[in-house]
Short mmCIF file of C-alpha atoms and ligand atoms in Angstrom, two decimals:
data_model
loop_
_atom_site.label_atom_id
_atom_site.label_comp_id
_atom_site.label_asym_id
_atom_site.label_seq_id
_atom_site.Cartn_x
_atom_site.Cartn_y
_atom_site.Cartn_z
CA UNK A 54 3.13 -26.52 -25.14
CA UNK A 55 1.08 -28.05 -22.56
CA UNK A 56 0.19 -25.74 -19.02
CA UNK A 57 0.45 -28.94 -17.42
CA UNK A 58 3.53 -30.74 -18.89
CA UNK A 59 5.31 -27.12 -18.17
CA UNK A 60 4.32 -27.53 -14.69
CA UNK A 61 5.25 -31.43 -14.41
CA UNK A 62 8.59 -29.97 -15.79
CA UNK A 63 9.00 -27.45 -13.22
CA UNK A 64 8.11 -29.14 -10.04
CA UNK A 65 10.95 -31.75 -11.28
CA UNK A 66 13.32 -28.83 -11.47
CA UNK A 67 13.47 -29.92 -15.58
CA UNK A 68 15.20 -27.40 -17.73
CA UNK A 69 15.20 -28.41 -21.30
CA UNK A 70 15.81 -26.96 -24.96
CA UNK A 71 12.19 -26.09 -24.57
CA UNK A 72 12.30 -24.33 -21.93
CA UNK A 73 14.80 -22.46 -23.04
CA UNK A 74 13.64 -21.48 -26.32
CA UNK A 75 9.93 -20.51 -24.74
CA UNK A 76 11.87 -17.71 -21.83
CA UNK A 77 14.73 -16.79 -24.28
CA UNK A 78 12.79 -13.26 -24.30
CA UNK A 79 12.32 -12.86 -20.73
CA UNK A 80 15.61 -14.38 -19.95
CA UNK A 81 17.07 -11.19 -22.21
CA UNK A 82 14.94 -8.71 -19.98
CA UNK A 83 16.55 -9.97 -16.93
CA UNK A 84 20.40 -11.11 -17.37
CA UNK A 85 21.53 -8.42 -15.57
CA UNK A 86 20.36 -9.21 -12.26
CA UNK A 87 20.13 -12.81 -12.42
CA UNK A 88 23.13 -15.30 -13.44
CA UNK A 89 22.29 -18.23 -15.41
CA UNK A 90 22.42 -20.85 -13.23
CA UNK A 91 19.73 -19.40 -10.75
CA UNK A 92 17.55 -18.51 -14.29
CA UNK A 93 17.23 -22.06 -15.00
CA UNK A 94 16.00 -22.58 -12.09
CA UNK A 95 13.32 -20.07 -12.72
CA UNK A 96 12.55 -20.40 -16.19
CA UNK A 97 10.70 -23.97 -15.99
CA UNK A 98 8.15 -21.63 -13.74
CA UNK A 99 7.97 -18.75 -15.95
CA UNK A 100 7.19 -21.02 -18.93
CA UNK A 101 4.82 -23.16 -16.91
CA UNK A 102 2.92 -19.66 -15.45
CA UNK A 103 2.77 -17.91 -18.65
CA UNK A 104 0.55 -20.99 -20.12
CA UNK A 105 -1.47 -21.27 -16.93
CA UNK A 106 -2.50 -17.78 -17.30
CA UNK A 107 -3.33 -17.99 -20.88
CA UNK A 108 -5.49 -21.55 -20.28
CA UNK A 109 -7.41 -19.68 -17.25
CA UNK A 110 -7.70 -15.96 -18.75
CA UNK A 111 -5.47 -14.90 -15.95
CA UNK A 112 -3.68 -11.81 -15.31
CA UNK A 113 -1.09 -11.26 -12.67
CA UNK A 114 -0.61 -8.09 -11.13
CA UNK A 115 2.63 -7.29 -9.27
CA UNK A 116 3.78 -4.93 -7.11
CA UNK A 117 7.04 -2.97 -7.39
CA UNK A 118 8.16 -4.71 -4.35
CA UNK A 119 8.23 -8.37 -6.11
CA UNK A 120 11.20 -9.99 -6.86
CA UNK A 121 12.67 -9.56 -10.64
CA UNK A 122 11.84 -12.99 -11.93
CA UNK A 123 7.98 -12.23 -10.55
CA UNK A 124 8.05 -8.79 -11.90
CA UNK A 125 9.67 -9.15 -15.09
CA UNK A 126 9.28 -12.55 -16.22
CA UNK A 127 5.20 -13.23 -15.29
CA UNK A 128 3.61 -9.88 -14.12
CA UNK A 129 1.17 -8.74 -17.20
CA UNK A 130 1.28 -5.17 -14.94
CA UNK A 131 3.13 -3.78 -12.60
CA UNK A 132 2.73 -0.44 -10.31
CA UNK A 133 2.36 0.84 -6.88
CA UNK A 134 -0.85 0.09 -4.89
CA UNK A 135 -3.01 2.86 -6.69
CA UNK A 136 -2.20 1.54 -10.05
CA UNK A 137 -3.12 -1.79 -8.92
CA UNK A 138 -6.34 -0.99 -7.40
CA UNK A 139 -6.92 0.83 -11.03
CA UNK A 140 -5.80 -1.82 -13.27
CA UNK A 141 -7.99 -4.42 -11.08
CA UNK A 142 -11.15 -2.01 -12.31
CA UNK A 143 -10.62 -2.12 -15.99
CA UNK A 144 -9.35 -5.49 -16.51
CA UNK A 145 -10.85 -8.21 -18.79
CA UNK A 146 -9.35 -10.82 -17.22
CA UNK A 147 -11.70 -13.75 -15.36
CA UNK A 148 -9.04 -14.19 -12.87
CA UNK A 149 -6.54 -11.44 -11.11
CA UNK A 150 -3.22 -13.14 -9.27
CA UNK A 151 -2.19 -10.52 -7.29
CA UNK A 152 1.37 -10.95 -6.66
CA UNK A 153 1.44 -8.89 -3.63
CA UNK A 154 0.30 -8.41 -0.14
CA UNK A 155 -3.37 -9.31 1.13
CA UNK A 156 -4.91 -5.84 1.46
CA UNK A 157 -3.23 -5.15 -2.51
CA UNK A 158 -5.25 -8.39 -3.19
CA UNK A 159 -8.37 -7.40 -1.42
CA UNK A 160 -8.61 -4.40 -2.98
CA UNK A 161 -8.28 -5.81 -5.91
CA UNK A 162 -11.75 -7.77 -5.37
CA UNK A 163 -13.63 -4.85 -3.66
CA UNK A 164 -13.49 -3.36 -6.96
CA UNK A 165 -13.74 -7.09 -8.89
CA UNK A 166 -16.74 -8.78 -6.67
CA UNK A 167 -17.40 -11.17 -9.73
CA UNK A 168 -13.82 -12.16 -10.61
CA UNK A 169 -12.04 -14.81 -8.90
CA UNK A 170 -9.35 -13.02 -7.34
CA UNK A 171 -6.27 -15.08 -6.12
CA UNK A 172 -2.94 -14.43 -3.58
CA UNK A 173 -0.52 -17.09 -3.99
CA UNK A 174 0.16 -16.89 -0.02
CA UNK A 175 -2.39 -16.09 2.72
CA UNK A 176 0.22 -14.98 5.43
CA UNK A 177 1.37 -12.25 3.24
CA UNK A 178 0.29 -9.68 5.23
CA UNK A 179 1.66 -5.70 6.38
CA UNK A 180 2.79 -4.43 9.63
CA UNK A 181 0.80 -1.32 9.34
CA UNK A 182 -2.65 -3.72 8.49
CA UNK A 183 -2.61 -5.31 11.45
CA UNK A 184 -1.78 -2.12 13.34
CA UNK A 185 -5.32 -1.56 13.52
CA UNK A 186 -9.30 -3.07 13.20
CA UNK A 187 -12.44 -1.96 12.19
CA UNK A 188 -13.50 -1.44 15.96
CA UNK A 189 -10.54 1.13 16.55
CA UNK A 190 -11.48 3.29 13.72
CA UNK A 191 -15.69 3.37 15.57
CA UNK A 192 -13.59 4.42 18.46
CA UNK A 193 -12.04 6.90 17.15
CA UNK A 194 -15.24 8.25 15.48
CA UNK A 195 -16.87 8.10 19.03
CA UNK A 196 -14.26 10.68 20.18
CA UNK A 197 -14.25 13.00 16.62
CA UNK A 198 -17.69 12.94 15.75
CA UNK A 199 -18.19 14.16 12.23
CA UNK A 200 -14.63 13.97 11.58
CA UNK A 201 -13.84 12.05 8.16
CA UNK A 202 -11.58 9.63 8.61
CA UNK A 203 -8.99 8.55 5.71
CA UNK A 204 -7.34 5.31 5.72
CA UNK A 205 -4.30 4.33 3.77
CA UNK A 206 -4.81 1.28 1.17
CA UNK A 207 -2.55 -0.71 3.51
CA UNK A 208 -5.83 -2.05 6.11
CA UNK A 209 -8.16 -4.41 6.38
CA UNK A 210 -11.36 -4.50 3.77
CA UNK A 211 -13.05 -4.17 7.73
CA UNK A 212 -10.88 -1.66 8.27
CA UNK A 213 -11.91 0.46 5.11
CA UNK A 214 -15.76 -0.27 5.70
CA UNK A 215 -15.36 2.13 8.82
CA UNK A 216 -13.44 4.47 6.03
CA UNK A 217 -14.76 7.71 4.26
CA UNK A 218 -11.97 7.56 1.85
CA UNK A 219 -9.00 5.53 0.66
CA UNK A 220 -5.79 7.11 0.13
CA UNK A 221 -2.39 5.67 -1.42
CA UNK A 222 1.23 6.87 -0.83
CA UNK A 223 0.84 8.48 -4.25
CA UNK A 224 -2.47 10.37 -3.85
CA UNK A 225 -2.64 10.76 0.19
CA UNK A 226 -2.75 14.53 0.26
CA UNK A 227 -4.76 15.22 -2.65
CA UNK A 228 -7.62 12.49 -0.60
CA UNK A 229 -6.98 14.76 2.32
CA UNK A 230 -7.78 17.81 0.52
CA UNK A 231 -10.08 16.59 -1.84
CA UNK A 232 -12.54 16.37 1.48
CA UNK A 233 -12.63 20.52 2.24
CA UNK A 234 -12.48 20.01 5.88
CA UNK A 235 -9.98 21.81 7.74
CA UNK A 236 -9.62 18.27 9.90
CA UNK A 237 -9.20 14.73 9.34
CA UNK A 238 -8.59 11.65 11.09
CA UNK A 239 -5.36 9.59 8.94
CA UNK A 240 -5.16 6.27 9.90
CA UNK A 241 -2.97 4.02 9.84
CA UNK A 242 0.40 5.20 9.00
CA UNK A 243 1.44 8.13 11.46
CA UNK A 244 4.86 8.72 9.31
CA UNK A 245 3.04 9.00 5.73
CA UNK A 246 0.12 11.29 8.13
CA UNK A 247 2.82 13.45 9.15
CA UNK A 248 4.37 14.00 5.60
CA UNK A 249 0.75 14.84 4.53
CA UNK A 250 0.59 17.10 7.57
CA UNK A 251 3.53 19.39 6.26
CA UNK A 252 1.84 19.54 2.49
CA UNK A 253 -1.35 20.99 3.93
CA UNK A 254 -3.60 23.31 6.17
CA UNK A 255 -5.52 20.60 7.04
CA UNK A 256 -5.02 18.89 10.81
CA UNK A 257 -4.35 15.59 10.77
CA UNK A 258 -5.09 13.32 13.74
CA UNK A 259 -2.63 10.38 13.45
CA UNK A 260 -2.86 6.50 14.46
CA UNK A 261 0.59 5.32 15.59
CA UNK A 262 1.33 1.85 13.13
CA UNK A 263 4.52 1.81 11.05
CA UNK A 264 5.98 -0.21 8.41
CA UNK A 265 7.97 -2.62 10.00
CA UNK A 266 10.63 -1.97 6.75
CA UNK A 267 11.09 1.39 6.25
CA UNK A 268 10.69 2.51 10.07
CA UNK A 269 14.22 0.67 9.81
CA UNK A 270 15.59 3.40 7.90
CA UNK A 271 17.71 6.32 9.88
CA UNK A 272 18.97 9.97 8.73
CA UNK A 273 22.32 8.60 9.72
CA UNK A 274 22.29 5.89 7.37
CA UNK A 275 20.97 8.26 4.65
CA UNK A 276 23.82 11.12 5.75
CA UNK A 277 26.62 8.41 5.60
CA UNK A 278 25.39 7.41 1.87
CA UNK A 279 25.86 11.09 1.01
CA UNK A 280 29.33 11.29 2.95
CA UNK A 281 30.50 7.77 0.78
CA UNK A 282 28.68 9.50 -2.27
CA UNK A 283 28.93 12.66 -2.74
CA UNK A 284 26.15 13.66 -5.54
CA UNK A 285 23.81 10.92 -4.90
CA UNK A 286 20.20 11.03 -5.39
CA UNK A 287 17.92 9.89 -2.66
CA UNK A 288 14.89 8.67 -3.09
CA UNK A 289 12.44 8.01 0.17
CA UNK A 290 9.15 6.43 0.48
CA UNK A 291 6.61 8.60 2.76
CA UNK A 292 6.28 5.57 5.00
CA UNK A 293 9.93 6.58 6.50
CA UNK A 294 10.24 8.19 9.97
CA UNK A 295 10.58 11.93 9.40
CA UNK A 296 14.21 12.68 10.18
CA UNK A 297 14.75 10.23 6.68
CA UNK A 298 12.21 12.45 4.66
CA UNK A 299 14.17 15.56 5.67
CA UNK A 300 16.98 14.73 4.35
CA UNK A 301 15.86 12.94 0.88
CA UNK A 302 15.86 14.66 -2.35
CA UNK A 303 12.15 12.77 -3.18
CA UNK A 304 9.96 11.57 -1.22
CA UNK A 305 7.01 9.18 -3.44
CA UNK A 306 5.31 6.47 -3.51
CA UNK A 307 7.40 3.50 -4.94
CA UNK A 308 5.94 4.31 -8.66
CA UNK A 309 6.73 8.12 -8.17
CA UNK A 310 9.88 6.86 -7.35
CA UNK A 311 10.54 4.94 -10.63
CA UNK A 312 9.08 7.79 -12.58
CA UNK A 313 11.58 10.50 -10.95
CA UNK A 314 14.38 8.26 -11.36
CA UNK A 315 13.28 8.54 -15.30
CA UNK A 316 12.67 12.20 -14.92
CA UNK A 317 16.43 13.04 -13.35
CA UNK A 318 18.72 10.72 -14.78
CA UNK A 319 21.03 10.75 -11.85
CA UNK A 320 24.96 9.40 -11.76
CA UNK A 321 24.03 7.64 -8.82
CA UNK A 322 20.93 7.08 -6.84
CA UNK A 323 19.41 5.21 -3.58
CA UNK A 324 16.26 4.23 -2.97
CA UNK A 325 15.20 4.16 0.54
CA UNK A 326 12.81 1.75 0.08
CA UNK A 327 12.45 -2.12 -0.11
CA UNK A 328 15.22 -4.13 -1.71
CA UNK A 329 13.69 -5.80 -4.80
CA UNK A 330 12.65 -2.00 -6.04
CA UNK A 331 16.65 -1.12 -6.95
CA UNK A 332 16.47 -4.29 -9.02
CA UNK A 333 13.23 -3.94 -11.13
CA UNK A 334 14.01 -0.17 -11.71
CA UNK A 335 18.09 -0.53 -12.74
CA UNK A 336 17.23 -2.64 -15.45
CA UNK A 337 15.52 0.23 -16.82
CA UNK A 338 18.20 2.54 -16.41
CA UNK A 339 21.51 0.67 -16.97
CA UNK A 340 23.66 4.18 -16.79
CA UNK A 341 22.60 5.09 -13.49
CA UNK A 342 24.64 3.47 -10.20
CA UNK A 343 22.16 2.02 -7.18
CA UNK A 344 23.12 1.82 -4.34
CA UNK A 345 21.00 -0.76 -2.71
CA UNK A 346 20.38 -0.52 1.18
CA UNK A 347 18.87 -3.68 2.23
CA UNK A 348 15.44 -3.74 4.12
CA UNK A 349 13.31 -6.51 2.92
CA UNK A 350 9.36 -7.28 3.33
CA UNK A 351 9.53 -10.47 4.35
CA UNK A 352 5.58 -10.69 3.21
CA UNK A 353 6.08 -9.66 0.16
CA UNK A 354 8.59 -12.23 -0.17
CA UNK A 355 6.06 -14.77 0.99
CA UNK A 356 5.12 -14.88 -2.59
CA UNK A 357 7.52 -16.97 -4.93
CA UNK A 358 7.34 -18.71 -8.51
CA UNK A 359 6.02 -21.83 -7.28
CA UNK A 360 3.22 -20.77 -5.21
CA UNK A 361 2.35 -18.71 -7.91
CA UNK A 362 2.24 -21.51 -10.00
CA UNK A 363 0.07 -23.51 -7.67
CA UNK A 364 -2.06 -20.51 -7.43
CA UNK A 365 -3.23 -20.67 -10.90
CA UNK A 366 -3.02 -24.39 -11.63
CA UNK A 367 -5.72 -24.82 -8.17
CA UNK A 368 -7.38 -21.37 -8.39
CA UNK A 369 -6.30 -21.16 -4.84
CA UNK A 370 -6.16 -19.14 -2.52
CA UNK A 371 -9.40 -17.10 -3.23
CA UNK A 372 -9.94 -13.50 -1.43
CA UNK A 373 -13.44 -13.29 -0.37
CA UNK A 374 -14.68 -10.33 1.95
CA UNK A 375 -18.26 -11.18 3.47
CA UNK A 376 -20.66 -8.92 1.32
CA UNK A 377 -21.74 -6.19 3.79
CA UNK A 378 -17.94 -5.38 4.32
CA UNK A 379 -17.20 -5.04 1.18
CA UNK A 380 -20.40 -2.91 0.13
CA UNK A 381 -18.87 -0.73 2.26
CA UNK A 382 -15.82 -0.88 2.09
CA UNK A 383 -15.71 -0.31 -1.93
CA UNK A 384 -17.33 2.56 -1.43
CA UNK A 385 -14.14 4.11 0.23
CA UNK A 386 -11.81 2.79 -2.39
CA UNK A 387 -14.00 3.75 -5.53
CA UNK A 388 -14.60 7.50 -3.91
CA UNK A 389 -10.33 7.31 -3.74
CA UNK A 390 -10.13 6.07 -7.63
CA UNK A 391 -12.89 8.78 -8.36
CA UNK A 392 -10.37 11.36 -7.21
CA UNK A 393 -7.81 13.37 -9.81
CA UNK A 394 -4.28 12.91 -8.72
CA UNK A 395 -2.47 16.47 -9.09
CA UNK A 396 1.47 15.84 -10.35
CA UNK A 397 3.44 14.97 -7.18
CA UNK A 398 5.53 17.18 -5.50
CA UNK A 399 8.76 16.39 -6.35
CA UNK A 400 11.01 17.17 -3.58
CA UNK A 401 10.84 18.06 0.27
CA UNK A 402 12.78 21.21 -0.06
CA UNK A 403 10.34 22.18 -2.54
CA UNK A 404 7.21 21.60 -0.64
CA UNK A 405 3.91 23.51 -1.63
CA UNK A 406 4.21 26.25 1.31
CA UNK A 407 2.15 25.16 4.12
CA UNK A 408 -1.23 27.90 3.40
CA UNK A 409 -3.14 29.49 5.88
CA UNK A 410 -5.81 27.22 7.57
CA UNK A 411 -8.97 27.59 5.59
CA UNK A 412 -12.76 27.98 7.41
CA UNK A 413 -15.14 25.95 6.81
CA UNK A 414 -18.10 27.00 8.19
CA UNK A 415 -19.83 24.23 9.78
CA UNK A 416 -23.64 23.36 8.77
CA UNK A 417 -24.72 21.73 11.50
CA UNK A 418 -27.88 18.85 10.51
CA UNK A 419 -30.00 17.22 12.75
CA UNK A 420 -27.25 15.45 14.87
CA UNK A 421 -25.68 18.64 15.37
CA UNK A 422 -22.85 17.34 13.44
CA UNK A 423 -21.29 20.08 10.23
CA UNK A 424 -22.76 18.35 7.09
CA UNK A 425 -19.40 18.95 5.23
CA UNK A 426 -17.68 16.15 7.61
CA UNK A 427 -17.73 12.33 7.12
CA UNK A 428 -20.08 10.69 4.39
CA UNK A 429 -23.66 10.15 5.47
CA UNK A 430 -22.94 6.36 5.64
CA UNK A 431 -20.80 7.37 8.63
CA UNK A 432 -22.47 10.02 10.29
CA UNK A 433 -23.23 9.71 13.69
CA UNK A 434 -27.05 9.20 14.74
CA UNK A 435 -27.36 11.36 17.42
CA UNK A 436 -26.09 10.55 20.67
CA UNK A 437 -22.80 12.59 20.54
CA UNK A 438 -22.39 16.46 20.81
CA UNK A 439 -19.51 18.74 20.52
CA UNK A 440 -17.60 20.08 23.58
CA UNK A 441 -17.13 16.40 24.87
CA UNK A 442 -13.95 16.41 27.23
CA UNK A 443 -10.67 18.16 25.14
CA UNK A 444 -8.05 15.76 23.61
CA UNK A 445 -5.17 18.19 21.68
CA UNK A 446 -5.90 17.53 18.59
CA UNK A 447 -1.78 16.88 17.60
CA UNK A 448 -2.93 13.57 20.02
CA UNK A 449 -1.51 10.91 17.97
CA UNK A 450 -3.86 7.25 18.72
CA UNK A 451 -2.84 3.40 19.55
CA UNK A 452 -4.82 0.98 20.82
CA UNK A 453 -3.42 1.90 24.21
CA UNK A 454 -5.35 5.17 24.29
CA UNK A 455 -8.14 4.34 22.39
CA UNK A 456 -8.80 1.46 25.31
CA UNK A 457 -8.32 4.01 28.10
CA UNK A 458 -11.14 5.90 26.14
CA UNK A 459 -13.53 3.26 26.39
CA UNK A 460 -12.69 2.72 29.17
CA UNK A 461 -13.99 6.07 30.42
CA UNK A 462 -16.62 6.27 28.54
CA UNK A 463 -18.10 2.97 30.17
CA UNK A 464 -17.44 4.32 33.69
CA UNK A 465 -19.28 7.83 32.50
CA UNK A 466 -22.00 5.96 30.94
CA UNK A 467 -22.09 3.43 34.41
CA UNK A 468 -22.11 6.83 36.63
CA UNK A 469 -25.14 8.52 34.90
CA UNK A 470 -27.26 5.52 35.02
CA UNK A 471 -26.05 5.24 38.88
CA UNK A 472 -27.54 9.01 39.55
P1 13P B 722 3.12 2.09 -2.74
O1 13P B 722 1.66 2.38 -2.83
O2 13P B 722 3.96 3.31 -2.76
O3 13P B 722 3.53 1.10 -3.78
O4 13P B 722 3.42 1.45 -1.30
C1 13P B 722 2.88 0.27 -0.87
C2 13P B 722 3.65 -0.29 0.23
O5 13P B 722 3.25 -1.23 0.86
C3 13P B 722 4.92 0.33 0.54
O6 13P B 722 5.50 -0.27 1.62
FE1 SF4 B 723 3.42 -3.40 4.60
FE2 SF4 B 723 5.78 -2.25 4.89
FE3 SF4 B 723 5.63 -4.58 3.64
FE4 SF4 B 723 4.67 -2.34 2.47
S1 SF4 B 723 6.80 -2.81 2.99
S2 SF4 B 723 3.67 -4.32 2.60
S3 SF4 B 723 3.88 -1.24 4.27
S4 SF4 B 723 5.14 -4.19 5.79
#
């Protein structure tokens, strides 16, 4: 059938024997979590999608996060943002639809420069992107010279050109360690930097952005799920304020969440995560109970059948990232893909014992800066010596403090051309 009658069909809400017979399949997939009535509203899409993407050599990656119908009934892959950003290297595919959020979808063409690389919605954005800017992180370099900084997926493509290495959810303390540095600077997420804090030696200086979902969640809320539910399994994702990660059984990024509801087999679980997860993963697992707290993403939900539709039918709306941002910025995301992930740790309670800080004995080159530090790209040129004026290094950064520091280091740099 036609990509274009399909979509003639679905914009006039048509469901026909057609139809019908063409998402039969899918339909099978997903009866469990959607009734009838709302599938044929969906299904004129998913037929109409599924021959877009064949006419354009398309391929739609989703994130755990999308809704069922997106995730089940069009998504060619599926996965957390590291799988993404490693599917979107070894696909064939002339154009990616990334059925996610905008940094998921620039990533995806840092490592695809060629490929036209599409997000159905442009607003769909993340809390803890816009928690910081490329400028920030040069601050922050100005005040830890040498210092490598690693930046969580979930930034700006300007963001990770000021970046020494990318880190996911799922990989964040093997990037950390991978460096062998006894200090880093984490940016952006300060509750996923303090989980990596208490899985290694290595200091962490923190940047204070959150996830505007799961900084929502409460260790009450998780303690009264236990007290209705005795025996259930709880699942958190690292981006959860501490108290939550205390008392969950897992803590992992969405996909190591999937994978360790696989691994356990619990009664009865709950993810404390975003809603749609619960859905996508309990049609896997039809003899395990979910109990579903409620925290949506409302820019992940910015993306939706039809704009998906209208996505591939106008090869709209294209990612682009001017080229001398993204040279650099690649570089931070291919040095994270370059990096073996070690199996996750499985459970707080059974965290790797913190060891004892390692030395690294510090090389000092020409700028007086240790060579084992940032990546040359980053180093600074002179200009900046240890021993400037003492922060404590626990000092957690916002934009706040980082403009008091410039601040003072205009007046300093005023006063000593005054003398
Ligand atoms: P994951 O990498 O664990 O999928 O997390 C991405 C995200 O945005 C979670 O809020
Ligand atoms: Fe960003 Fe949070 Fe939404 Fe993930 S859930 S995309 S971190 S706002």
């Amino acid at each position: 059938m036609n990509a274009s009658t399909l979509a003639r069909w679905a914009r006039a809400n048509e469901y026909n024997a057609t139809i019908e017979d063409l998402t039969a399949p899918v339909y099978e997939k997903l009866r469990q979590v959607i009734p009838e009535i709302e599938w044929q509203v969906h299904a004129p899409y998913v037929a109409a999608i599924n021959a877009f993407k064949k006419e354009r050599n398309a391929i739609i990656l989703a994130h755990n996060y999308q809704t069922p119908e997106i995730f089940h009934g069009v998504a060619d892959l599926t996965g957390d943002s590291l799988a993404l950003a490693q599917m979107a290297v070894s696909t064939e595919a002339d154009v990616i639809v990334l059925c996610g959020v905008h940094f998921m979808a620039e990533t995806a063409k840092l490592l695809n420069p060629r490929k036209v690389v599409l997000i159905p919605d442009l607003e769909a954005g993340c809390s803890l992107a816009e928690s910081i800017t490329g400028a920030d992180v040069r601050l922050l370099r100005q005040r830890y010279p040498g210092v490598p900084v690693v930046t969580y997926v979930n930034t700006s493509a300007d963001v990770k050109a000021e970046t020494d290495v990318c880190c996911t959810s799922a990989n964040a303390v093997e990037v950390v360690e991978s460096l062998g540095v006894d200090k880093v600077i984490f940016l952006p997420d300060e509750y996923l930097g303090r989980y990596v804090a208490s899985k290694t030696s290595v200091e962490i200086i923190l940047w204070k952005g959150h996830c505007e979902v799961h900084e929502r969640f409460t260790a009450e809320e998780i303690n009264a799920y236990r007290g209705q539910h005795p025996g259930i399994y709880v699942l958190a994702h690292p981006e959860c304020p501490p108290d939550v990660l205390d008392v969950a059984d897992f803590v992992g990024s969405t996909s190591g969440m999937i994978n360790q509801v696989g691994r356990v087999s619990p009664e009865r679980v709950v993810m404390v995560t975003e809603c749609s997860m619960s859905d996508n993963v309990a049609l896997a697992h039809p003899d395990v109970e979910f109990i579903r707290p409620c925290n949506l993403c409302p820019h992940m939900k910015r993306i939706t059948l039809p704009k998906i539709l209208d996505s591939l039918e106008s090869l709209q709306h294209r990612v682009e990232v001017p080229e001398d941002v993204a040279r650099r910025a690649r570089l931070s995301v291919e040095r994270m893909i370059a990096i073996k992930k070690k199996p996750q740790v499985s459970s707080p309670s059974a965290a790797v014992a913190r060891p004892g800080r390692k030395e690294i004995p510090h090389a000092p080159d020409e700028a007086g800066i240790s060579q084992r530090t940032c990546y040359p790209e980053h180093r600074p040129q002179g200009g900046f010596s240890r021993g400037s004026p003492h922060f404590p290094d626990s000092q957690i950064f916002s934009r706040q403090n980082l403009d008091a520091l410039a601040t003072e280091r205009r007046l300093t740099a005023r006063r000593s051309q005054n003398q």
